Short mmCIF file of C-alpha atoms and ligand atoms in Angstrom, two decimals:
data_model
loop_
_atom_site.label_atom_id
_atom_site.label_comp_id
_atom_site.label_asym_id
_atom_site.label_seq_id
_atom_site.Cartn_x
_atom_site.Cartn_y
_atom_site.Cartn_z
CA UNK A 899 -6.35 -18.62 -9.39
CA UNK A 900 -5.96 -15.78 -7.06
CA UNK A 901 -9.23 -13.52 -6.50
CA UNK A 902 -8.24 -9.79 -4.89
CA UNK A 903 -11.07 -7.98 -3.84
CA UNK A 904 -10.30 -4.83 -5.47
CA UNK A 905 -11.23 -1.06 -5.10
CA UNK A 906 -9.29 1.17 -7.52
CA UNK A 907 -7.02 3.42 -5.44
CA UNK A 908 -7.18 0.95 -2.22
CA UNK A 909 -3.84 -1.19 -0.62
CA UNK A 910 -5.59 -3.76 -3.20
CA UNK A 911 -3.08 -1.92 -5.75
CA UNK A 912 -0.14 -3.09 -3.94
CA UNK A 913 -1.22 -6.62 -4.35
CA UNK A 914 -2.58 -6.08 -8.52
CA UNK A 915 1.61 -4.13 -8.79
CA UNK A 916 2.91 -7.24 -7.27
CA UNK A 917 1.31 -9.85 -9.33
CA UNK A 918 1.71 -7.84 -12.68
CA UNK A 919 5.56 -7.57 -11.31
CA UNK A 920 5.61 -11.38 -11.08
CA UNK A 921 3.64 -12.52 -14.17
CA UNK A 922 1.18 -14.20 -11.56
CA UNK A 923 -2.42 -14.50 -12.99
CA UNK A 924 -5.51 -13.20 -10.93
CA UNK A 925 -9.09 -11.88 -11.30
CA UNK A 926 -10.60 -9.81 -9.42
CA UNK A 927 -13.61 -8.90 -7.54
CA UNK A 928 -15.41 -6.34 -6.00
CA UNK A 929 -14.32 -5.28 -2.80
CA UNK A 930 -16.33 -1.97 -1.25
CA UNK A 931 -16.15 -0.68 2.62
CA UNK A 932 -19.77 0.71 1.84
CA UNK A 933 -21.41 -1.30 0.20
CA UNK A 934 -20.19 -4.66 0.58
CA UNK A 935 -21.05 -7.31 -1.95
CA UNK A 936 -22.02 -10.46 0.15
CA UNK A 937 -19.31 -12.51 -1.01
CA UNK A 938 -16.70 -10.02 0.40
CA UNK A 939 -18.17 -9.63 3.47
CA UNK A 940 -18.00 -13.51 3.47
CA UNK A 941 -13.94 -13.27 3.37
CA UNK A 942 -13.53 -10.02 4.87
CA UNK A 943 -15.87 -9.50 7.45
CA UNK A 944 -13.87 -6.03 8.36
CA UNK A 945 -14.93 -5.07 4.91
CA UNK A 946 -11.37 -3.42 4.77
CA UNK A 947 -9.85 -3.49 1.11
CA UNK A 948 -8.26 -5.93 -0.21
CA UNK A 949 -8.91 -9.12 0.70
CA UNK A 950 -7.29 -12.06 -1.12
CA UNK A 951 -8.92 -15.76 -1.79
CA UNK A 952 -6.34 -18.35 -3.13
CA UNK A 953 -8.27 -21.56 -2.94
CA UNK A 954 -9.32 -22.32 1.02
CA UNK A 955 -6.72 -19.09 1.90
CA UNK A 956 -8.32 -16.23 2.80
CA UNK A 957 -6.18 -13.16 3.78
CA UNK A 958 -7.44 -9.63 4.48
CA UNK A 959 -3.63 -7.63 5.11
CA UNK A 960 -1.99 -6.57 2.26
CA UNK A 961 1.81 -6.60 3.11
CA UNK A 962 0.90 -10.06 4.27
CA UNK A 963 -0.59 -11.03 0.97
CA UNK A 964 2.41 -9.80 -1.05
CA UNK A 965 4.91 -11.96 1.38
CA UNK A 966 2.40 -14.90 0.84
CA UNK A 967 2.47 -14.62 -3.00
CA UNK A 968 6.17 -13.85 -3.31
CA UNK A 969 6.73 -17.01 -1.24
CA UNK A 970 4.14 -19.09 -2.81
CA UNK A 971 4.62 -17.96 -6.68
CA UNK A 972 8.20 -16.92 -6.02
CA UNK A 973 11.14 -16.68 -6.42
CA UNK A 974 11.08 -13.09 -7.22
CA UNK A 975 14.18 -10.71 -6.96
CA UNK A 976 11.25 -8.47 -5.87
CA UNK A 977 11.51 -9.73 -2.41
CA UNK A 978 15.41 -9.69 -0.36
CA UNK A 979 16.96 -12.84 1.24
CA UNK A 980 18.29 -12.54 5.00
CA UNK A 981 21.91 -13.50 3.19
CA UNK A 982 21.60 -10.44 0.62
CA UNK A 983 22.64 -7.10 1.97
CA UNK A 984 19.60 -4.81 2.39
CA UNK A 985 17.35 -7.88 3.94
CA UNK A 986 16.93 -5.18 7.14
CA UNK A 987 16.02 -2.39 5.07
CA UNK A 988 13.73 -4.10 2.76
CA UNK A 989 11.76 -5.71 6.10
CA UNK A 990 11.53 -2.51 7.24
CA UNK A 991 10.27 -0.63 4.60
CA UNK A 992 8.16 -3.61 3.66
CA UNK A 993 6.18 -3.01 7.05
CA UNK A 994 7.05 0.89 7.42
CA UNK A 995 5.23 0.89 3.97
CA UNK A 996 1.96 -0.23 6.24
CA UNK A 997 2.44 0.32 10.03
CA UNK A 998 4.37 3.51 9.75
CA UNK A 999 2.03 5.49 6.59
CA UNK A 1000 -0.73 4.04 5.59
CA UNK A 1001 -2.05 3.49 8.51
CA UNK A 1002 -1.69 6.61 9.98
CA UNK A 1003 -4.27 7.63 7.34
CA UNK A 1004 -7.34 5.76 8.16
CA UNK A 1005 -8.93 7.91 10.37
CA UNK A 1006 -7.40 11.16 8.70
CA UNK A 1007 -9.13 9.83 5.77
CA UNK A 1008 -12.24 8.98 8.79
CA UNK A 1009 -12.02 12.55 9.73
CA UNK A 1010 -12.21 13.99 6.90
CA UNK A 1011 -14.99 12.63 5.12
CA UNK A 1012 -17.36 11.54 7.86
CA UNK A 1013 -16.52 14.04 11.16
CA UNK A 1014 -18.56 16.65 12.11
CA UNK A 1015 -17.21 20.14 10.35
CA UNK A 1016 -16.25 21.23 13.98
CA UNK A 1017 -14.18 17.97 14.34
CA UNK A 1018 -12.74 18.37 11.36
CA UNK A 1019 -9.52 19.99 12.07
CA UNK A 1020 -9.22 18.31 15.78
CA UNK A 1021 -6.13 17.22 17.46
CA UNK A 1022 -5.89 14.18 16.28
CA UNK A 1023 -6.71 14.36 12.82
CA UNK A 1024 -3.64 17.20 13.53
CA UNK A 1025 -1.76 14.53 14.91
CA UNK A 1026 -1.93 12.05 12.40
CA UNK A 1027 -1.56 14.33 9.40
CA UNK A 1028 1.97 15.27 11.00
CA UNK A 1029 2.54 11.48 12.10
CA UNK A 1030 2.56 10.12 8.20
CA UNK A 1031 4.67 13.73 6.81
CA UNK A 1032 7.25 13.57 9.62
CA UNK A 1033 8.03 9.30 8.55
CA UNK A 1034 7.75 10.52 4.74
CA UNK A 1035 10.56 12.97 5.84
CA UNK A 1036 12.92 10.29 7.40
CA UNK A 1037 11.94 8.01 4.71
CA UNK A 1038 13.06 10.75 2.03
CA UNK A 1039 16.40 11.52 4.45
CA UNK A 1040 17.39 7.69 4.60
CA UNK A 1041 16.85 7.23 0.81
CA UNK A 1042 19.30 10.15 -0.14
CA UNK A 1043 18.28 10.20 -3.36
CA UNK A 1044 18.57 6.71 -4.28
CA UNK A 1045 15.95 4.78 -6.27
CA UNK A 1046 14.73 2.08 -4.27
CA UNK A 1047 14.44 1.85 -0.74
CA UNK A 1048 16.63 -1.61 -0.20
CA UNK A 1049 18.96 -3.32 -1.80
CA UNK A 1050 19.77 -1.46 -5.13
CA UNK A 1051 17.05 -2.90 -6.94
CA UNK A 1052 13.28 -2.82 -7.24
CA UNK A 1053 11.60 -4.94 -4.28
CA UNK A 1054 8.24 -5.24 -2.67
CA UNK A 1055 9.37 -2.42 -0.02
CA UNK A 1056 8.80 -0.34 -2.94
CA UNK A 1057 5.35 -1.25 -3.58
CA UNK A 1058 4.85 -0.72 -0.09
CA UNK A 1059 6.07 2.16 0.69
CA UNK A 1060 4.73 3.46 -2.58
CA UNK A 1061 1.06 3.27 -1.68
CA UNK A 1062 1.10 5.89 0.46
CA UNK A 1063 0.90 8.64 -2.16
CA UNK A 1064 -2.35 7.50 -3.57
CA UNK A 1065 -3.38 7.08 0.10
CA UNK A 1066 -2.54 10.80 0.25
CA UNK A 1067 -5.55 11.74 -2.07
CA UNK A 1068 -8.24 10.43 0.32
CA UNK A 1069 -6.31 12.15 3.30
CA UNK A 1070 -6.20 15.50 1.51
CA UNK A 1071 -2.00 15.56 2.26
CA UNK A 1072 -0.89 14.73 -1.57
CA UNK A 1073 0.42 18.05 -1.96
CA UNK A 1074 2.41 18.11 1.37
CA UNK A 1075 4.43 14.43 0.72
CA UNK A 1076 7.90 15.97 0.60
CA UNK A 1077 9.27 16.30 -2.93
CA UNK A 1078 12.30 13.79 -3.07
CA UNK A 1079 9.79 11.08 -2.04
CA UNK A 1080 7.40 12.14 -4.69
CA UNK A 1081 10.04 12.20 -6.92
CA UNK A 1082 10.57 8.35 -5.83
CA UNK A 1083 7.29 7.67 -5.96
CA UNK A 1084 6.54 9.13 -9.58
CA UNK A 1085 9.87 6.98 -11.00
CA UNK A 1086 8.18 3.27 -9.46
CA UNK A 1087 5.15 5.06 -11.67
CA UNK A 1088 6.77 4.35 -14.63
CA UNK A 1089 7.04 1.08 -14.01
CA UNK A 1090 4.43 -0.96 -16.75
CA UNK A 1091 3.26 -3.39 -13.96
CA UNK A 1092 2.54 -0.76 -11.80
CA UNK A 1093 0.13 1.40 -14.98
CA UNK A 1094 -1.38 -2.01 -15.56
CA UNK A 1095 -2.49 -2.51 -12.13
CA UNK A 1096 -3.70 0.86 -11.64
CA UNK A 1097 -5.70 1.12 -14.90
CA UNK A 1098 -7.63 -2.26 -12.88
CA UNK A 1099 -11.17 -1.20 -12.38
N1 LIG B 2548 -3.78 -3.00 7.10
C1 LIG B 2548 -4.80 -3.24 6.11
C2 LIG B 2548 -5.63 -1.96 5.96
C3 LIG B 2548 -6.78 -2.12 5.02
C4 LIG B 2548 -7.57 -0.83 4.93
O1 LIG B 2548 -7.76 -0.14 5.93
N2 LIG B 2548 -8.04 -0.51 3.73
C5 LIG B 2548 -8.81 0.70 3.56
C6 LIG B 2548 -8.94 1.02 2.06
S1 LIG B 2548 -7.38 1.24 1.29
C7 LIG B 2548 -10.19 0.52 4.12
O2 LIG B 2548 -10.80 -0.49 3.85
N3 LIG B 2548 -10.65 1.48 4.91
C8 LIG B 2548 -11.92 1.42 5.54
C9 LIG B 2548 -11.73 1.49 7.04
O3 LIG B 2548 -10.95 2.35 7.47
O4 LIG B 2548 -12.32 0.70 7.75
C10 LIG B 2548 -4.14 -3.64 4.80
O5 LIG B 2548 -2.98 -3.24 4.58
O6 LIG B 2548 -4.74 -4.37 4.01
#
């Protein structure tokens, strides 16, 4: 079965969302940056959450692990085929989800809890704050008010892209993600796979 190193509010809630999506079983474990059980360290060394074990597979990338379990446990509408219009989008968004947000919020998040107060506001925690709202904008402008952020329907770029606004919290910027992708975000929130996997301690 597949063991996710879990905190609750880490990218480890992409991977829970996905599986509860799919119907794939998996227990969990704990997974923390601080204080690092010695069985995660053993598959995540970074001691960056999640990490995944699925037999002798050990992942540590999130996006990755959702491609790996929608290919492995799939098929799954949740994921777009190169022949289905959208496929572009929904790679995209898949990584933007990642490379273009969350990302950007590590070392806000860094900055925020563990600079010095005179460091605090610097230029780059500036920087990055304005990095993730100025992609949420674009994001918000390509979606035009539509649902899902590829191909009509529900997909993994969802879950993705939908991290970000529990990311937010630790960064201090949920109040600033601009409304019509909150309003996005708080529809995938209905979603019973996603409550499920969120209500994982
Ligand atoms: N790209 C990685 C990022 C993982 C990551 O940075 N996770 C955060 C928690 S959500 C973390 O462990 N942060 C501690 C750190 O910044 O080292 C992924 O998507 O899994």
């Amino acid at each position: 079965m597949l063991k996710i190193y879990h905190a609750q509010g880490a990218r480890s809630l992409r991977v829970l969302w996905l599986c509860e999506e799919m119907g794939v079983p998996y227990e969990t474990a704990e997974a923390s940056f601080f204080k690092p059980t010695d069985e995660f360290k053993a598959v995540n060394p970074l001691r960056t959450v999640p990490a995944m074990a699925d037999g002798d597979v050990q992942m540590i990338e999130s996006v990755a692990m959702m491609i790996y379990i929608m290919s492995k446990y799939g098929p799954t509408d949740l994921e777009v085929k190169p022949s289905e219009a959208g496929y572009s989008d929904y790679l995209q968004y898949l990584m933007f989800g990642e490379a273009g947000l969350a990302a950007y919020g590590n070392a806000l998040v860094a900055t925020r809890f563990m600079a010095p107060d005179e460091q605090k506001q610097n230029f780059t925690a500036t920087y990055l704050k304005n990095a993730i709202l100025k992609r949420l904008e674009f994001f918000g402008e390509r979606l035009g008010g539509r649902p899902y952020a590829a191909a009509d329907r529900f997909t993994a770029a969802d879950i993705s892209i939908a991290y970000i606004a529990n990311g937010a919290k630790y960064a201090g910027i949920e109040n600033e993600i601009p409304a019509p992708v909150m309003r996005y975000i708080e529809n995938l929130w209905q979603r019973p796979a996603y409550q499920r996997a969120a209500a994982v301690k």
